[in-house]
Amino acid sequence: MKLYRTEKDARDQAPENNDTLKANNEALQVEIRSLKELLIEAQNGIEVARRNHSNQNHLKVKKLELECLGLEKKLADFGDKMEKQMEEINDLNGELSVKNGLIDTLKGEMSSLHKEMEMLMRQNQELDAKLRIAESERDQVRSDINPLRRLEQLAAPGSPRSSMDVMESRLIREVGHTSKQLEVLAKTHALSQSEKEQLADSTRRLTTELNLSLRGIMEILETIAIKTGVAANVNAHDVTLEVAIKELEKLCSALLNEYESLKREKDVNAAELKATVDQLVTLKSQTERARDQCRNATESLSMVEGELEVTRSALTKTRQEQALLEKRLQSYDEFELPKYREQCVTLQESVKTLEQELEERENRIVGYKNELAKMRMHCTQLEENATKTSVDSRTLHEEIVQLRTAKQDLLKMLEKQENLSVEASRRLEDAKQQLAQAERTKQAVEENMSKEVRTLHLANSELRSQLAAASSGKNTNEDRMARLQTNLRYVEQSNEELLKKLQAKDATYSALLRERELLAVEKQTLERELADGQGSIKSLEAEVARLKRADIHARRGHDGAEHLQAKIDSLSSMNIFLKSQIESKETTVRDLEDKLRHQDGAIRQAYADCELQHQKIKKREMVISRVLKRLENINAVAGLGFDEPESAMDENARF
């Protein structure tokens, strides 16, 4: 710095120094204004950058909102698919319950078919026994008529006695009438033989149908063994229908248990799938949040870097200005130095604050970079978890597809069983019709046989009485006594036969009573099943009402109405099915009641026949006792005439 030696020199140089200082001051003020303008421009640039950053953030936020909406739609679609799958599972459960009910009905029908077949075989045996009895009675009648024919051949046609000729002609007419009756009886016997052949054909047809049903059951067992790998413990050559049905029931129960286990596994897999889906949704939301945070961090980092560049440029400018000011200060006067030094101090303080802000922002940038690295690692982990959950969902989907195929196979097998049950029910109806027709023909044959036997017995008794009356004029009392003893023996034999018939009627009566008790027990079981079915219908109706209320309360929209309609349709179909089952059971109960009424009538008829036979036996015993008394009187009064024995013979003939 230049030093003045004297005051005068200083005074001389003062105006010049003032002018230079003013000029320097003005130059500094201009520079300060330029610096202020630069600072204002920098602030404006920072505000513009912030505005652009906010606009970019707004656009990114809109994009993220759109992406979130898309993800929400996808999640809603996925939830709808899951609900549809759950509805399908519920439908499968309903179908499975219906098929179980059909299997139970099939078992009941098969058991009833066995009972009907046993009843048919018993009735066929009874018909055979009755036919054998009728044949024996016919043979007996023929054996009784053979002596009459011999008498007809030995009779003298030219007898002088007119009474004997009339008697012989009458006997010849009676013999012709009895021969005609025998021909009619032979025709009825032939008819019974044809009916017997028809019954044998029906039994053969039923056996062939049973063999066909057995073959169908064996085919079903083979298909089940091929598809499931579970072999049946049945020999195809030495198998019966009951064993095949039991084995089919075992396999069906095993398949149902397997289906239940698959269903449980499917439910577990569905729950796991739902949990994985929820985890996937949470992971997606976390990834979206992490991505948003990464974007925000990168944007804030770019903003901070821009601000840092601006502050660095401002710092370089201020340092350059400081250097210029220091250079200028060296040339300035001592009077202006304090002001400029103060300005320099303020500038240095501002530079220090800017450096501190720069360090703080650099530290923030380092923290943001670390957080960004952590976010990226978290995003990679979330993506790996998402890939794992997608793989698990694919495997679960494949398992669901396998379960659906297994369900279709089971439905096909159940349809085959339904067809077999329908065929068995049709065959059962045919067998019932054939049984009814056989019963009608049996009743007609029995009525005809009983009528013919009665008429033949009456004709035989009349012929015997007439022969006894005709021979009474020729023979002595001893001959009459022998004849009456033979008649007595014949009456005793007929009495024994009637007792045997009465015992047979009692046996048939007891068999009919046992069958009636069995039918009554079956009727009670069917009534209990009918009551159970009605109770189940009431419970289903209550469940339908409850589900209606619950669904109406739970869902008020269009989807809820459709869901409710679907449930109502399924429950109405189930109700219709149960009503049809109840109607079929009611028809079977009515049929059983008709059978019971018919059997009651048959029992009453058999009881009435037994009573008639018993009355006839009593009458015959009374007549025999009278005849014996008359014979004693005849032996006591021998040779007094033939009026009293003839009256006895007339009583025998009348009997």
PDB file of N, CA and C in Angstrom, residues 436-493:
ATOM      1  N   ALA A 436     -98.041-111.926 -10.332  1.00  0.00           N
ATOM      2  CA  ALA A 436     -99.482-111.682 -10.214  1.00  0.00           C
ATOM      3  C   ALA A 436    -100.268-112.551 -11.195  1.00  0.00           C
ATOM      4  N   GLN A 437     -99.757-112.632 -12.435  1.00  0.00           N
ATOM      5  CA  GLN A 437    -100.426-113.481 -13.416  1.00  0.00           C
ATOM      6  C   GLN A 437    -100.410-114.942 -12.985  1.00  0.00           C
ATOM      7  N   ALA A 438     -99.266-115.407 -12.440  1.00  0.00           N
ATOM      8  CA  ALA A 438     -99.192-116.793 -11.965  1.00  0.00           C
ATOM      9  C   ALA A 438    -100.145-117.032 -10.804  1.00  0.00           C
ATOM     10  N   GLU A 439    -100.268-116.031  -9.913  1.00  0.00           N
ATOM     11  CA  GLU A 439    -101.215-116.181  -8.810  1.00  0.00           C
ATOM     12  C   GLU A 439    -102.649-116.257  -9.314  1.00  0.00           C
ATOM     13  N   ARG A 440    -102.968-115.420 -10.314  1.00  0.00           N
ATOM     14  CA  ARG A 440    -104.330-115.471 -10.860  1.00  0.00           C
ATOM     15  C   ARG A 440    -104.620-116.822 -11.508  1.00  0.00           C
ATOM     16  N   THR A 441    -103.647-117.282 -12.329  1.00  0.00           N
ATOM     17  CA  THR A 441    -103.843-118.594 -12.960  1.00  0.00           C
ATOM     18  C   THR A 441    -103.909-119.710 -11.916  1.00  0.00           C
ATOM     19  N   LYS A 442    -103.072-119.592 -10.869  1.00  0.00           N
ATOM     20  CA  LYS A 442    -103.095-120.599  -9.810  1.00  0.00           C
ATOM     21  C   LYS A 442    -104.455-120.624  -9.123  1.00  0.00           C
ATOM     22  N   GLN A 443    -104.994-119.426  -8.831  1.00  0.00           N
ATOM     23  CA  GLN A 443    -106.303-119.383  -8.189  1.00  0.00           C
ATOM     24  C   GLN A 443    -107.384-119.970  -9.081  1.00  0.00           C
ATOM     25  N   ALA A 444    -107.300-119.633 -10.385  1.00  0.00           N
ATOM     26  CA  ALA A 444    -108.295-120.182 -11.306  1.00  0.00           C
ATOM     27  C   ALA A 444    -108.198-121.703 -11.382  1.00  0.00           C
ATOM     28  N   VAL A 445    -106.955-122.210 -11.482  1.00  0.00           N
ATOM     29  CA  VAL A 445    -106.767-123.672 -11.543  1.00  0.00           C
ATOM     30  C   VAL A 445    -107.239-124.330 -10.259  1.00  0.00           C
ATOM     31  N   GLU A 446    -106.916-123.715  -9.100  1.00  0.00           N
ATOM     32  CA  GLU A 446    -107.360-124.296  -7.835  1.00  0.00           C
ATOM     33  C   GLU A 446    -108.880-124.311  -7.728  1.00  0.00           C
ATOM     34  N   GLU A 447    -109.523-123.220  -8.155  1.00  0.00           N
ATOM     35  CA  GLU A 447    -110.987-123.193  -8.108  1.00  0.00           C
ATOM     36  C   GLU A 447    -111.593-124.263  -9.009  1.00  0.00           C
ATOM     37  N   ASN A 448    -111.043-124.357 -10.242  1.00  0.00           N
ATOM     38  CA  ASN A 448    -111.569-125.382 -11.160  1.00  0.00           C
ATOM     39  C   ASN A 448    -111.345-126.783 -10.604  1.00  0.00           C
ATOM     40  N   MET A 449    -110.133-127.017 -10.069  1.00  0.00           N
ATOM     41  CA  MET A 449    -109.837-128.334  -9.516  1.00  0.00           C
ATOM     42  C   MET A 449    -110.747-128.657  -8.337  1.00  0.00           C
ATOM     43  N   SER A 450    -110.956-127.665  -7.466  1.00  0.00           N
ATOM     44  CA  SER A 450    -111.827-127.922  -6.309  1.00  0.00           C
ATOM     45  C   SER A 450    -113.264-128.198  -6.745  1.00  0.00           C
ATOM     46  N   LYS A 451    -113.736-127.425  -7.737  1.00  0.00           N
ATOM     47  CA  LYS A 451    -115.099-127.669  -8.236  1.00  0.00           C
ATOM     48  C   LYS A 451    -115.223-129.067  -8.839  1.00  0.00           C
ATOM     49  N   GLU A 452    -114.239-129.417  -9.668  1.00  0.00           N
ATOM     50  CA  GLU A 452    -114.286-130.729 -10.308  1.00  0.00           C
ATOM     51  C   GLU A 452    -114.192-131.847  -9.280  1.00  0.00           C
ATOM     52  N   VAL A 453    -113.320-131.662  -8.292  1.00  0.00           N
ATOM     53  CA  VAL A 453    -113.201-132.699  -7.250  1.00  0.00           C
ATOM     54  C   VAL A 453    -114.497-132.834  -6.469  1.00  0.00           C
ATOM     55  N   ARG A 454    -115.154-131.692  -6.158  1.00  0.00           N
ATOM     56  CA  ARG A 454    -116.432-131.769  -5.447  1.00  0.00           C
ATOM     57  C   ARG A 454    -117.481-132.498  -6.268  1.00  0.00           C
ATOM     58  N   THR A 455    -117.575-132.088  -7.542  1.00  0.00           N
ATOM     59  CA  THR A 455    -118.573-132.753  -8.403  1.00  0.00           C
ATOM     60  C   THR A 455    -118.275-134.241  -8.551  1.00  0.00           C
ATOM     61  N   LEU A 456    -116.988-134.592  -8.687  1.00  0.00           N
ATOM     62  CA  LEU A 456    -116.640-136.009  -8.805  1.00  0.00           C
ATOM     63  C   LEU A 456    -116.945-136.778  -7.528  1.00  0.00           C
ATOM     64  N   HIS A 457    -116.671-136.152  -6.380  1.00  0.00           N
ATOM     65  CA  HIS A 457    -117.010-136.816  -5.119  1.00  0.00           C
ATOM     66  C   HIS A 457    -118.517-137.027  -4.984  1.00  0.00           C
ATOM     67  N   LEU A 458    -119.277-136.001  -5.370  1.00  0.00           N
ATOM     68  CA  LEU A 458    -120.735-136.131  -5.313  1.00  0.00           C
ATOM     69  C   LEU A 458    -121.224-137.225  -6.253  1.00  0.00           C
ATOM     70  N   ALA A 459    -120.678-137.211  -7.482  1.00  0.00           N
ATOM     71  CA  ALA A 459    -121.085-138.252  -8.435  1.00  0.00           C
ATOM     72  C   ALA A 459    -120.695-139.637  -7.943  1.00  0.00           C
ATOM     73  N   ASN A 460    -119.509-139.729  -7.361  1.00  0.00           N
ATOM     74  CA  ASN A 460    -119.050-141.019  -6.837  1.00  0.00           C
ATOM     75  C   ASN A 460    -119.950-141.507  -5.709  1.00  0.00           C
ATOM     76  N   SER A 461    -120.289-140.563  -4.819  1.00  0.00           N
ATOM     77  CA  SER A 461    -121.169-140.964  -3.711  1.00  0.00           C
ATOM     78  C   SER A 461    -122.551-141.374  -4.212  1.00  0.00           C
ATOM     79  N   GLU A 462    -123.079-140.611  -5.198  1.00  0.00           N
ATOM     80  CA  GLU A 462    -124.375-140.983  -5.762  1.00  0.00           C
ATOM     81  C   GLU A 462    -124.323-142.348  -6.436  1.00  0.00           C
ATOM     82  N   LEU A 463    -123.255-142.577  -7.217  1.00  0.00           N
ATOM     83  CA  LEU A 463    -123.121-143.878  -7.879  1.00  0.00           C
ATOM     84  C   LEU A 463    -123.004-145.011  -6.866  1.00  0.00           C
ATOM     85  N   ARG A 464    -122.248-144.777  -5.812  1.00  0.00           N
ATOM     86  CA  ARG A 464    -122.120-145.810  -4.793  1.00  0.00           C
ATOM     87  C   ARG A 464    -123.457-146.083  -4.114  1.00  0.00           C
ATOM     88  N   SER A 465    -124.167-144.982  -3.822  1.00  0.00           N
ATOM     89  CA  SER A 465    -125.486-145.184  -3.197  1.00  0.00           C
ATOM     90  C   SER A 465    -126.444-145.913  -4.125  1.00  0.00           C
ATOM     91  N   GLN A 466    -126.417-145.534  -5.417  1.00  0.00           N
ATOM     92  CA  GLN A 466    -127.294-146.205  -6.378  1.00  0.00           C
ATOM     93  C   GLN A 466    -126.916-147.663  -6.552  1.00  0.00           C
ATOM     94  N   LEU A 467    -125.606-147.951  -6.612  1.00  0.00           N
ATOM     95  CA  LEU A 467    -125.174-149.341  -6.709  1.00  0.00           C
ATOM     96  C   LEU A 467    -125.574-150.132  -5.464  1.00  0.00           C
ATOM     97  N   ALA A 468    -125.436-149.479  -4.323  1.00  0.00           N
ATOM     98  CA  ALA A 468    -125.838-150.157  -3.094  1.00  0.00           C
ATOM     99  C   ALA A 468    -127.336-150.420  -3.079  1.00  0.00           C
ATOM    100  N   ALA A 469    -128.114-149.380  -3.552  1.00  0.00           N
ATOM    101  CA  ALA A 469    -129.569-149.566  -3.613  1.00  0.00           C
ATOM    102  C   ALA A 469    -129.954-150.637  -4.618  1.00  0.00           C
ATOM    103  N   ALA A 470    -129.219-150.701  -5.775  1.00  0.00           N
ATOM    104  CA  ALA A 470    -129.535-151.711  -6.793  1.00  0.00           C
ATOM    105  C   ALA A 470    -129.198-153.119  -6.319  1.00  0.00           C
ATOM    106  N   SER A 471    -128.100-153.232  -5.591  1.00  0.00           N
ATOM    107  CA  SER A 471    -127.696-154.561  -5.130  1.00  0.00           C
ATOM    108  C   SER A 471    -128.353-154.969  -3.824  1.00  0.00           C
ATOM    109  N   SER A 472    -129.167-154.070  -3.228  1.00  0.00           N
ATOM    110  CA  SER A 472    -129.828-154.401  -1.965  1.00  0.00           C
ATOM    111  C   SER A 472    -130.905-155.459  -2.154  1.00  0.00           C
ATOM    112  N   GLY A 473    -131.529-155.455  -3.360  1.00  0.00           N
ATOM    113  CA  GLY A 473    -132.557-156.466  -3.621  1.00  0.00           C
ATOM    114  C   GLY A 473    -132.005-157.840  -3.860  1.00  0.00           C
ATOM    115  N   LYS A 474    -130.724-157.975  -4.142  1.00  0.00           N
ATOM    116  CA  LYS A 474    -130.112-159.264  -4.471  1.00  0.00           C
ATOM    117  C   LYS A 474    -129.401-159.913  -3.287  1.00  0.00           C
ATOM    118  N   ASN A 475    -128.708-159.094  -2.537  1.00  0.00           N
ATOM    119  CA  ASN A 475    -127.814-159.622  -1.501  1.00  0.00           C
ATOM    120  C   ASN A 475    -128.536-159.726  -0.166  1.00  0.00           C
ATOM    121  N   THR A 476    -127.892-160.378   0.699  1.00  0.00           N
ATOM    122  CA  THR A 476    -128.409-160.580   2.053  1.00  0.00           C
ATOM    123  C   THR A 476    -127.910-159.473   2.946  1.00  0.00           C
ATOM    124  N   ASN A 477    -128.306-159.600   4.208  1.00  0.00           N
ATOM    125  CA  ASN A 477    -127.878-158.608   5.183  1.00  0.00           C
ATOM    126  C   ASN A 477    -126.373-158.627   5.381  1.00  0.00           C
ATOM    127  N   GLU A 478    -125.748-159.830   5.245  1.00  0.00           N
ATOM    128  CA  GLU A 478    -124.298-159.899   5.397  1.00  0.00           C
ATOM    129  C   GLU A 478    -123.595-159.145   4.281  1.00  0.00           C
ATOM    130  N   ASP A 479    -124.154-159.318   3.047  1.00  0.00           N
ATOM    131  CA  ASP A 479    -123.562-158.552   1.936  1.00  0.00           C
ATOM    132  C   ASP A 479    -123.706-157.049   2.171  1.00  0.00           C
ATOM    133  N   ARG A 480    -124.909-156.681   2.639  1.00  0.00           N
ATOM    134  CA  ARG A 480    -125.105-155.254   2.935  1.00  0.00           C
ATOM    135  C   ARG A 480    -124.140-154.784   4.020  1.00  0.00           C
ATOM    136  N   MET A 481    -123.961-155.688   5.046  1.00  0.00           N
ATOM    137  CA  MET A 481    -123.032-155.331   6.116  1.00  0.00           C
ATOM    138  C   MET A 481    -121.614-155.152   5.581  1.00  0.00           C
ATOM    139  N   ALA A 482    -121.188-156.067   4.682  1.00  0.00           N
ATOM    140  CA  ALA A 482    -119.838-155.952   4.102  1.00  0.00           C
ATOM    141  C   ALA A 482    -119.714-154.687   3.254  1.00  0.00           C
ATOM    142  N   ARG A 483    -120.815-154.437   2.494  1.00  0.00           N
ATOM    143  CA  ARG A 483    -120.777-153.236   1.656  1.00  0.00           C
ATOM    144  C   ARG A 483    -120.697-151.970   2.500  1.00  0.00           C
ATOM    145  N   LEU A 484    -121.519-151.986   3.566  1.00  0.00           N
ATOM    146  CA  LEU A 484    -121.472-150.818   4.449  1.00  0.00           C
ATOM    147  C   LEU A 484    -120.108-150.677   5.122  1.00  0.00           C
ATOM    148  N   GLN A 485    -119.488-151.821   5.454  1.00  0.00           N
ATOM    149  CA  GLN A 485    -118.147-151.741   6.033  1.00  0.00           C
ATOM    150  C   GLN A 485    -117.135-151.190   5.033  1.00  0.00           C
ATOM    151  N   THR A 486    -117.289-151.664   3.765  1.00  0.00           N
ATOM    152  CA  THR A 486    -116.402-151.075   2.730  1.00  0.00           C
ATOM    153  C   THR A 486    -116.659-149.584   2.583  1.00  0.00           C
ATOM    154  N   ASN A 487    -117.962-149.218   2.588  1.00  0.00           N
ATOM    155  CA  ASN A 487    -118.272-147.775   2.532  1.00  0.00           C
ATOM    156  C   ASN A 487    -117.692-147.042   3.735  1.00  0.00           C
ATOM    157  N   LEU A 488    -117.770-147.735   4.897  1.00  0.00           N
ATOM    158  CA  LEU A 488    -117.227-147.114   6.099  1.00  0.00           C
ATOM    159  C   LEU A 488    -115.709-146.929   5.986  1.00  0.00           C
ATOM    160  N   ARG A 489    -115.039-148.000   5.454  1.00  0.00           N
ATOM    161  CA  ARG A 489    -113.596-147.855   5.260  1.00  0.00           C
ATOM    162  C   ARG A 489    -113.272-146.723   4.273  1.00  0.00           C
ATOM    163  N   TYR A 490    -114.089-146.684   3.194  1.00  0.00           N
ATOM    164  CA  TYR A 490    -113.874-145.597   2.221  1.00  0.00           C
ATOM    165  C   TYR A 490    -114.082-144.231   2.864  1.00  0.00           C
ATOM    166  N   VAL A 491    -115.149-144.165   3.697  1.00  0.00           N
ATOM    167  CA  VAL A 491    -115.410-142.890   4.381  1.00  0.00           C
ATOM    168  C   VAL A 491    -114.263-142.550   5.325  1.00  0.00           C
ATOM    169  N   GLU A 492    -113.729-143.593   6.020  1.00  0.00           N
ATOM    170  CA  GLU A 492    -112.593-143.332   6.907  1.00  0.00           C
ATOM    171  C   GLU A 492    -111.366-142.872   6.123  1.00  0.00           C
ATOM    172  N   GLN A 493    -111.144-143.535   4.958  1.00  0.00           N
ATOM    173  CA  GLN A 493    -110.018-143.092   4.115  1.00  0.00           C
ATOM    174  C   GLN A 493    -110.215-141.656   3.641  1.00  0.00           C
TER     175      GLN A 493
END
